[in-house]
XYZ file of C-alpha atoms in Angstrom:
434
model
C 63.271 89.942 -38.718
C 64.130 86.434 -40.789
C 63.100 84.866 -36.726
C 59.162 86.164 -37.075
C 57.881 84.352 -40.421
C 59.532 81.247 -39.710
C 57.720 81.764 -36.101
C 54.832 82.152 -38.071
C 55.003 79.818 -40.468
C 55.850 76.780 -37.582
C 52.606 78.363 -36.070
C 50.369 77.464 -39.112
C 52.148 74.352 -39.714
C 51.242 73.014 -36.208
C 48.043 73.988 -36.332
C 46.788 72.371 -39.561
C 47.541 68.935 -38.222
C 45.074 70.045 -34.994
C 42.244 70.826 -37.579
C 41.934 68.038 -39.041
C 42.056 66.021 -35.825
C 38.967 68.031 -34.641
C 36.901 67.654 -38.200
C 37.853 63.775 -37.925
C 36.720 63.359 -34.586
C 33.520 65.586 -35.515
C 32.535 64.084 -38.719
C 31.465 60.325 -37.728
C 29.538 61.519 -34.631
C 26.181 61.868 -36.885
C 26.317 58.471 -38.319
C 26.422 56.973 -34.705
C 24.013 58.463 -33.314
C 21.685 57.229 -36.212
C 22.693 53.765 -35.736
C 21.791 53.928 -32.183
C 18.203 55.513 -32.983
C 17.959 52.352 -35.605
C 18.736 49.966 -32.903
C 16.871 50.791 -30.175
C 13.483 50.763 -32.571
C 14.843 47.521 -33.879
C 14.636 46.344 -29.643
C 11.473 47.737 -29.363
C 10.032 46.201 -32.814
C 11.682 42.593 -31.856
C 10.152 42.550 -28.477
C 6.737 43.807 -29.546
C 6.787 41.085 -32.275
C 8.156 38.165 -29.320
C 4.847 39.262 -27.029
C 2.576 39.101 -30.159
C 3.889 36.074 -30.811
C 3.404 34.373 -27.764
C -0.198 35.954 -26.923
C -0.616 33.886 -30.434
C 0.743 30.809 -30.280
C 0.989 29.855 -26.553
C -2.324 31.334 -25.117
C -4.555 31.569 -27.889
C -3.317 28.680 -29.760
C -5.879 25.661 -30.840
C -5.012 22.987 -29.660
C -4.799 19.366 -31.183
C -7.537 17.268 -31.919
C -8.701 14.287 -28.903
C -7.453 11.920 -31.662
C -4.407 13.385 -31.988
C -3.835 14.159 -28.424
C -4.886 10.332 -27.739
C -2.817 8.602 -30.330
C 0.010 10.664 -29.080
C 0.048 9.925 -25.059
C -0.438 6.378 -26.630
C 2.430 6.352 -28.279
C 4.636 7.558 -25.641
C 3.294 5.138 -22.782
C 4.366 2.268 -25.592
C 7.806 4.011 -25.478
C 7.700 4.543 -22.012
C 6.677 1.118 -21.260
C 9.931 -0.062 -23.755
C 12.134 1.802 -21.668
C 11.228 0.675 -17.810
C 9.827 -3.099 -18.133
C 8.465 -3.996 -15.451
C 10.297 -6.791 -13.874
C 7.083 -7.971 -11.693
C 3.519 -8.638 -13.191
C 0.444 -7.735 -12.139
C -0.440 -11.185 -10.585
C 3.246 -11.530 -8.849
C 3.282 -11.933 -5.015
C 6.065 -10.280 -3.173
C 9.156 -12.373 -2.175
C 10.072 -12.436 0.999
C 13.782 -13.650 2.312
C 13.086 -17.179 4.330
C 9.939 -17.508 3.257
C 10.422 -21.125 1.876
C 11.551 -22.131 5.505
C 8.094 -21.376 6.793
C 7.096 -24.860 7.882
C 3.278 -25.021 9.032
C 2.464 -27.266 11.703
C 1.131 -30.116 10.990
C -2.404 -31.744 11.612
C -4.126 -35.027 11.188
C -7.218 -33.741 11.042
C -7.004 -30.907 8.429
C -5.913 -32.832 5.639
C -3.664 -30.433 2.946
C -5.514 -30.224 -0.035
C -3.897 -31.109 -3.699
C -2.141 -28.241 -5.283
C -4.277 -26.273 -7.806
C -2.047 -25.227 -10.768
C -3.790 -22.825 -13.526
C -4.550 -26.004 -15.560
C -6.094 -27.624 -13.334
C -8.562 -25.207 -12.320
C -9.362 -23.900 -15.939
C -10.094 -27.657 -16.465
C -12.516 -27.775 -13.098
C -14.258 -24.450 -13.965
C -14.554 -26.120 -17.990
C -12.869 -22.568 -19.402
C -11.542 -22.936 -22.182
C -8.726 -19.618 -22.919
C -8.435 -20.405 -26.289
C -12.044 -20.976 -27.414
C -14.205 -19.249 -24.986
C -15.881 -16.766 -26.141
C -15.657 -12.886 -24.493
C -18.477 -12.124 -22.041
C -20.901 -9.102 -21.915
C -20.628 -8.706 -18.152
C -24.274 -7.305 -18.499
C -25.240 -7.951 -14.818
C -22.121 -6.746 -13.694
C -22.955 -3.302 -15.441
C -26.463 -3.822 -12.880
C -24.530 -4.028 -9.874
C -22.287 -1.455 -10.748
C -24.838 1.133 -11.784
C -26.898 0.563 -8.568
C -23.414 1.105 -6.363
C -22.805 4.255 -8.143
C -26.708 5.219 -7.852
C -26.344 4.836 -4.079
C -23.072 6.751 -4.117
C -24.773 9.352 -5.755
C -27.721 10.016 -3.794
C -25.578 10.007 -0.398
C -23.466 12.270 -1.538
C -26.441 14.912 -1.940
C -28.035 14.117 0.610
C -25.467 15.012 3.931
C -22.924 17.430 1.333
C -20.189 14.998 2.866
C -18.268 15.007 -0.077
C -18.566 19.134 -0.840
C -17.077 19.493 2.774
C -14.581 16.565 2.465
C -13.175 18.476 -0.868
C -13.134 21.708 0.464
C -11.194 20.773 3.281
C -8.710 18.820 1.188
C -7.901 21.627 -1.231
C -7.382 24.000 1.512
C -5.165 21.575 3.442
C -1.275 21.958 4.149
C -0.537 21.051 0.441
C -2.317 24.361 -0.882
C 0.793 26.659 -2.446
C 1.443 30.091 -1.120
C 0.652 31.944 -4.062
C -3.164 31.119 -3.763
C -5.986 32.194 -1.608
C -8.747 30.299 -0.235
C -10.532 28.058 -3.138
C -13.937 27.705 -3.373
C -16.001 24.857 -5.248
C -18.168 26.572 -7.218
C -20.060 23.009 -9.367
C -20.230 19.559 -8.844
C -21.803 17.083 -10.967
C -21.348 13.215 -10.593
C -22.977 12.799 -13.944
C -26.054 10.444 -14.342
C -24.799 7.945 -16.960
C -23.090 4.652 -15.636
C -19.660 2.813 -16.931
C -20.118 -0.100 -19.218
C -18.089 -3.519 -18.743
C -17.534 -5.495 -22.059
C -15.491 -8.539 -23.995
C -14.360 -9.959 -20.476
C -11.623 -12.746 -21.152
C -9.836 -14.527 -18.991
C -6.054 -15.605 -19.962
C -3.102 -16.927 -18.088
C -0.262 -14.353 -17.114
C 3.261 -15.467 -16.559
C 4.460 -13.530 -13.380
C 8.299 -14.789 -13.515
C 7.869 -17.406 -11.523
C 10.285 -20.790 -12.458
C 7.806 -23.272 -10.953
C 6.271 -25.039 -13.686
C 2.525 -24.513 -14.371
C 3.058 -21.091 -12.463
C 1.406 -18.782 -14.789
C -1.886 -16.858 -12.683
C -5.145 -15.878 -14.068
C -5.975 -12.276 -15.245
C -9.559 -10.904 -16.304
C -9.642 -7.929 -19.163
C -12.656 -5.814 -19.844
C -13.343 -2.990 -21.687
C -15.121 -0.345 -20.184
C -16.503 2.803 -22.062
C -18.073 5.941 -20.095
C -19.777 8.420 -21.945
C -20.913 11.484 -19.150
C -20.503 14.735 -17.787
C -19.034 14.783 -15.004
C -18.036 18.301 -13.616
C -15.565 20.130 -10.487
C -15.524 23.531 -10.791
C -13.655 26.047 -8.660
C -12.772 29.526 -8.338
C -9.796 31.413 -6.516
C -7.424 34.158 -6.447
C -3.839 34.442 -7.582
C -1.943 36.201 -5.179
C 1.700 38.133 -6.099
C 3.439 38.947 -2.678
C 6.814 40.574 -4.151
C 8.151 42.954 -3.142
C 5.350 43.234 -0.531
C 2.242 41.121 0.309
C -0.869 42.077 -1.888
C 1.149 43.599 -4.608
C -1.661 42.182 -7.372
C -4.593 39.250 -7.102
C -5.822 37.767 -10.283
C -9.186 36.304 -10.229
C -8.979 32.696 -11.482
C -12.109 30.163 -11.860
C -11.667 26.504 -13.741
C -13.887 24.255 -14.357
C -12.853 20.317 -15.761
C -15.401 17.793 -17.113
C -14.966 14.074 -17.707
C -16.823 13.734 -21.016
C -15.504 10.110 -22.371
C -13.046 7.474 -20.659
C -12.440 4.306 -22.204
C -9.347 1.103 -21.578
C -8.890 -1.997 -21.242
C -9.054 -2.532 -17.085
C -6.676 -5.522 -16.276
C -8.173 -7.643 -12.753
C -6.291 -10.278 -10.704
C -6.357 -11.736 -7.014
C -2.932 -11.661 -5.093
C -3.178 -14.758 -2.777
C -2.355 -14.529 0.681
C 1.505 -14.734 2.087
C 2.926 -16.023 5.138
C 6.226 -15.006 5.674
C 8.278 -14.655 9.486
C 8.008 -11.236 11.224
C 11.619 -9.805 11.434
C 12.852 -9.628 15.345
C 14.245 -6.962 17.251
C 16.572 -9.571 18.941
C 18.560 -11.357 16.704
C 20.116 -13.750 19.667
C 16.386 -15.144 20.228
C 15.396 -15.317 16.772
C 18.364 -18.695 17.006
C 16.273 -20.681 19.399
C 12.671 -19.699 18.968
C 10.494 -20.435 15.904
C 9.731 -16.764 14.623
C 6.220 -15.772 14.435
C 4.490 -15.658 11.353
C 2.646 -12.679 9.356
C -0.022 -12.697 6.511
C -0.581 -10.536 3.972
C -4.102 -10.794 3.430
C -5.456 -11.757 -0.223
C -6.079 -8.356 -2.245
C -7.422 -7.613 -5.416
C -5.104 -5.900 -8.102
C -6.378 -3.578 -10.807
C -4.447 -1.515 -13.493
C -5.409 0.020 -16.972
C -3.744 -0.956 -19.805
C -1.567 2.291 -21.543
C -3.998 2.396 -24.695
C -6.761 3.913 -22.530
C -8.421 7.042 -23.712
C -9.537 10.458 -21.270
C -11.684 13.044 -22.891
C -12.113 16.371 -20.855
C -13.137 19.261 -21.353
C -11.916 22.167 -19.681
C -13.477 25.968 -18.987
C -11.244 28.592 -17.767
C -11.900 32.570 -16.604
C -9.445 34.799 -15.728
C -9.063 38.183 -14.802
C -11.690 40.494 -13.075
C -12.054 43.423 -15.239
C -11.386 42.523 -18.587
C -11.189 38.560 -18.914
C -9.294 35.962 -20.613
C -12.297 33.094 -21.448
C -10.940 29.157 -22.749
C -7.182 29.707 -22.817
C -6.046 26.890 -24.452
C -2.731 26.631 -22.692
C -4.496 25.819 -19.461
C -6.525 23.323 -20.873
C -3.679 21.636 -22.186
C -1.777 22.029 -18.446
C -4.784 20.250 -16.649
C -4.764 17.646 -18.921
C -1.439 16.732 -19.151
C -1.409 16.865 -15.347
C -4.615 14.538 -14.927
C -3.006 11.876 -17.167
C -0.012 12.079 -15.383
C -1.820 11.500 -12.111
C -3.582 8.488 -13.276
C -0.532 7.308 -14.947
C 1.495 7.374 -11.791
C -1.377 5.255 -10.049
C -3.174 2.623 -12.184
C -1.466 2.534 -15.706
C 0.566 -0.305 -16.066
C 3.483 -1.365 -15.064
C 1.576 0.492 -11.354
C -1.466 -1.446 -9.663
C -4.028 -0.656 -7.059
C -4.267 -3.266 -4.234
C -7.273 -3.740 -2.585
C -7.466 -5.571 0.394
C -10.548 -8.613 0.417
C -11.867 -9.104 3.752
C -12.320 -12.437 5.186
C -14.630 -14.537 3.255
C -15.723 -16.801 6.131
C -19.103 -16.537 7.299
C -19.343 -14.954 10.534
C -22.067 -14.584 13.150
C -21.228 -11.006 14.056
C -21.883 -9.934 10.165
C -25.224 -11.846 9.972
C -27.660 -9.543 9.045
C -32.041 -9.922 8.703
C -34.510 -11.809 11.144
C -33.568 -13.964 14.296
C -34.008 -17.448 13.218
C -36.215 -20.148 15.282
C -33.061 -21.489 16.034
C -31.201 -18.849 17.764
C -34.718 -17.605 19.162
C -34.633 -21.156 21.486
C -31.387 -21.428 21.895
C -31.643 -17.791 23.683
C -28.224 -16.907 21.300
C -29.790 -13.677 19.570
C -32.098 -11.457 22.222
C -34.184 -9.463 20.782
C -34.485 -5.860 20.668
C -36.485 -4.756 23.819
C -34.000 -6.961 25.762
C -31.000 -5.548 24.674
C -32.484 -1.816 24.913
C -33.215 -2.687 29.041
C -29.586 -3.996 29.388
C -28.308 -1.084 27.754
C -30.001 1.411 29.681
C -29.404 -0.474 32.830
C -25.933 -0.685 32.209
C -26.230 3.316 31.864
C -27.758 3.604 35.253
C -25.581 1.767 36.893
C -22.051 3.855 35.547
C -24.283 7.401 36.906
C -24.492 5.889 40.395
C -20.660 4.756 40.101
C -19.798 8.803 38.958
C -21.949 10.207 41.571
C -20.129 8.120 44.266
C -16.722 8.879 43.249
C -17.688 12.686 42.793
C -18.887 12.967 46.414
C -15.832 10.787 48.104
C -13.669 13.829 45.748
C -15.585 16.541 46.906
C -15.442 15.267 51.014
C -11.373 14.561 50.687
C -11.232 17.682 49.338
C -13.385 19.596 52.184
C -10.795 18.584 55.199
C -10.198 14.955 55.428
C -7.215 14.368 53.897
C -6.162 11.378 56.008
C -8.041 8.638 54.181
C -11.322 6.506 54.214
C -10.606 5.906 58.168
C -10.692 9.620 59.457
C -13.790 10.527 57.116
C -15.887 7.182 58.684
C -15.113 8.750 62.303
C -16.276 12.063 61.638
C -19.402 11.132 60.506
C -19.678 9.039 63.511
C -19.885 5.395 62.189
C -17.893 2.448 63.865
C -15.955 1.371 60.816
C -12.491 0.836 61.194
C -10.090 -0.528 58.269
C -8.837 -4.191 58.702
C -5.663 -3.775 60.572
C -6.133 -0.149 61.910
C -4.125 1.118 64.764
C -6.619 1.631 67.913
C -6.490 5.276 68.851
């Protein structure tokens, strides 16, 4: 009987400890499932406010002031310009290996004219760097506005440039992501660029030689237009399949104000030896020579200044007008396009054509002159030789065509066998006698 309440009492005793096991293991449950609830709206709230925030900010941000934005790419050109010096100037021919063992041949009879150094012909031409005073280049601005006048009108008349564009954009180059785009405006503006304060300075290009320093023009130039490309096209998203979305997309960019300081030079010519494919003959033959033809260098200096202003649609249904954003993206990635081209420490080379006055690019009426000496014929003439000359290559097609079409009807043998069939008595020189 003592064996059943201690039974009893182990019973309870073991079973107390089990109790408050489960109530421990029950109690904190509540006050975790409360902290999740709290952090999951805390997610939500945080990634509600991150959206709102960029919507704010990134896309319907204002952006900076022309001023601002032009003092600013200024700025970091300077810096720019710090960091990578150029080591070559804008007036600096390229140095070729063995060029200074060129030796031209020599002539009696073309004497070699004196060397012109840059003092010497400032002192022939009577500039003065240091007291002459800038130019207004007003004709200059005439010539120019007349080139650009004639530009204009052939560009409307023939489209050549709306087809020339259209084909370019939709060229290899075009990403994947975009559909065919469309030029929706073009407008080459009607106002012309202005050319002021020309001065003319000496440049050193590196050169040791003494008296070695070439001859740069600056100019300002101010353009104050409207000139307009517009285009529309469609954003295409092909993940996970093609055609999963399109988002309508039309931009239009307008040059409203440029103004720099445009930097001109000549590059002379260069003769230098043409590198041979066999070095053993290069050792007992005089190399030939090549030329780089004279070419005319132009660059902007980094202070320059490009106004635009950009108009942007996108979306079909409900539209996004003027996001800021893009504007600043297309203008960041025009300057950097003309940076990489003509900002210094990069130039544009244009080659000059020969200056030498030609026959072949004489242009207006025959003179007395060539009329006796029978050198120019005049236009009837040359329309009877031409059309004589066309006569004459018919006949020669017709002939061949018929001698094709006879070998090909059953004389395969030659001239010979066809001259027999048709009965006449010519034989080739040498023939065989049948």
């Amino acid at each position: 009987m003592t064996a059943i309440p201690s039974l009893q009492s182990c019973i309870s005793q073991s079973a107390q400890p089990a109790d408050t096991d489960i109530d421990s293991q029950s109690a904190p449950q509540q006050p975790s499932s409360l902290s999740f609830t709290e952090g999951f709206l805390l997610g939500q709230l945080s990634v509600v406010i991150l959206i709102g925030a960029f919507i704010k900010f990134f896309i319907f941000g204002d952006p900076p002031s022309p001023e601002t934005t032009a003092s600013t790419r200024a700025l970091a050109r300077q810096s720019h310009d710090k960091g990578h010096r150029r080591s070559f100037s804008i007036n600096s021919s390229p140095h070729v290996a063995g060029s200074s063992d060129v030796r031209h041949s020599s002539s009696n009879v073309l004497r070699n004219p004196p060397r012109l150094t840059t003092p010497i012909i400032l002192a022939k031409t009577y500039y003065n760097v240091n007291a002459h005073q800038p130019e207004s280049l007003d004709w200059f601005n005439v010539l120019i506005a007349q080139t650009i006048a004639q530009f204009r009108t052939d560009a409307h008349q023939d489209e050549a440039i709306l087809t020339s564009l259209t084909k370019i954009l939709n060229g290899p180059q075009k990403p994947d992501f975009l559909s065919s785009i469309r030029i929706t405006e073009i407008s080459l503006g009607e106002d012309f660029p202005i050319l002021s304060n020309c001065r003319v300075h000496p440049v050193d290009d590196g050169s040791t030689e003494p008296d070695a320093a070439k001859l740069q023009a600056r100019m300002d130039v101010d353009l104050s237009d409207l000139i307009t490309f517009g285009i529309e096209t469609k954003i295409v998203l092909n993940w996970p399949r093609p055609l999963t979305a399109v988002l309508p997309v039309a931009l239009a960019v307008s040059v409203v104000r440029f103004s720099g300081t445009l930097s001109i030079s000549f590059l002379p010519s260069v003769s230098h030896p043409t590198p041979s494919t066999h070095p053993s003959s290069s050792s007992h033959s005089q190399q030939p020579l090549s030329t780089t033809p004279t070419s005319l260098a132009f660059s902007f200096l980094p202070d320059y200044r490009l106004d635009l202003n950009v108009r942007s649609l996108v979306g079909s249904r409900s539209r996004l007008q003027d996001i800021p954003k893009i504007a600043q993206m297309v203008e960041n990635r025009l300057h950097a396009w003309i940076d990489e081209r003509c900002v210094e420490p990069r130039v544009q080379q244009i080659a000059l054509p020969s200056l030498w006055p030609r026959k072949k690019n004489t242009r207006g009426p025959p003179s007395e002159e060539d009329d006796g000496l029978g050198i120019r014929a005049s236009e009837p003439m040359r329309d009877i030789r031409e059309e004589a000359r066309r006569e004459v290559e018919e006949e020669r097609k017709k002939d061949r065509e018929h001698w094709e079409r006879e070998a090909a009807g059953g004389h395969p043998e030659g001239l010979r066998w066809r001259s027999r069939a048709e009965g006449g008595g010519y034989e080739m020189p040498g023939a065989m006698p049948l």
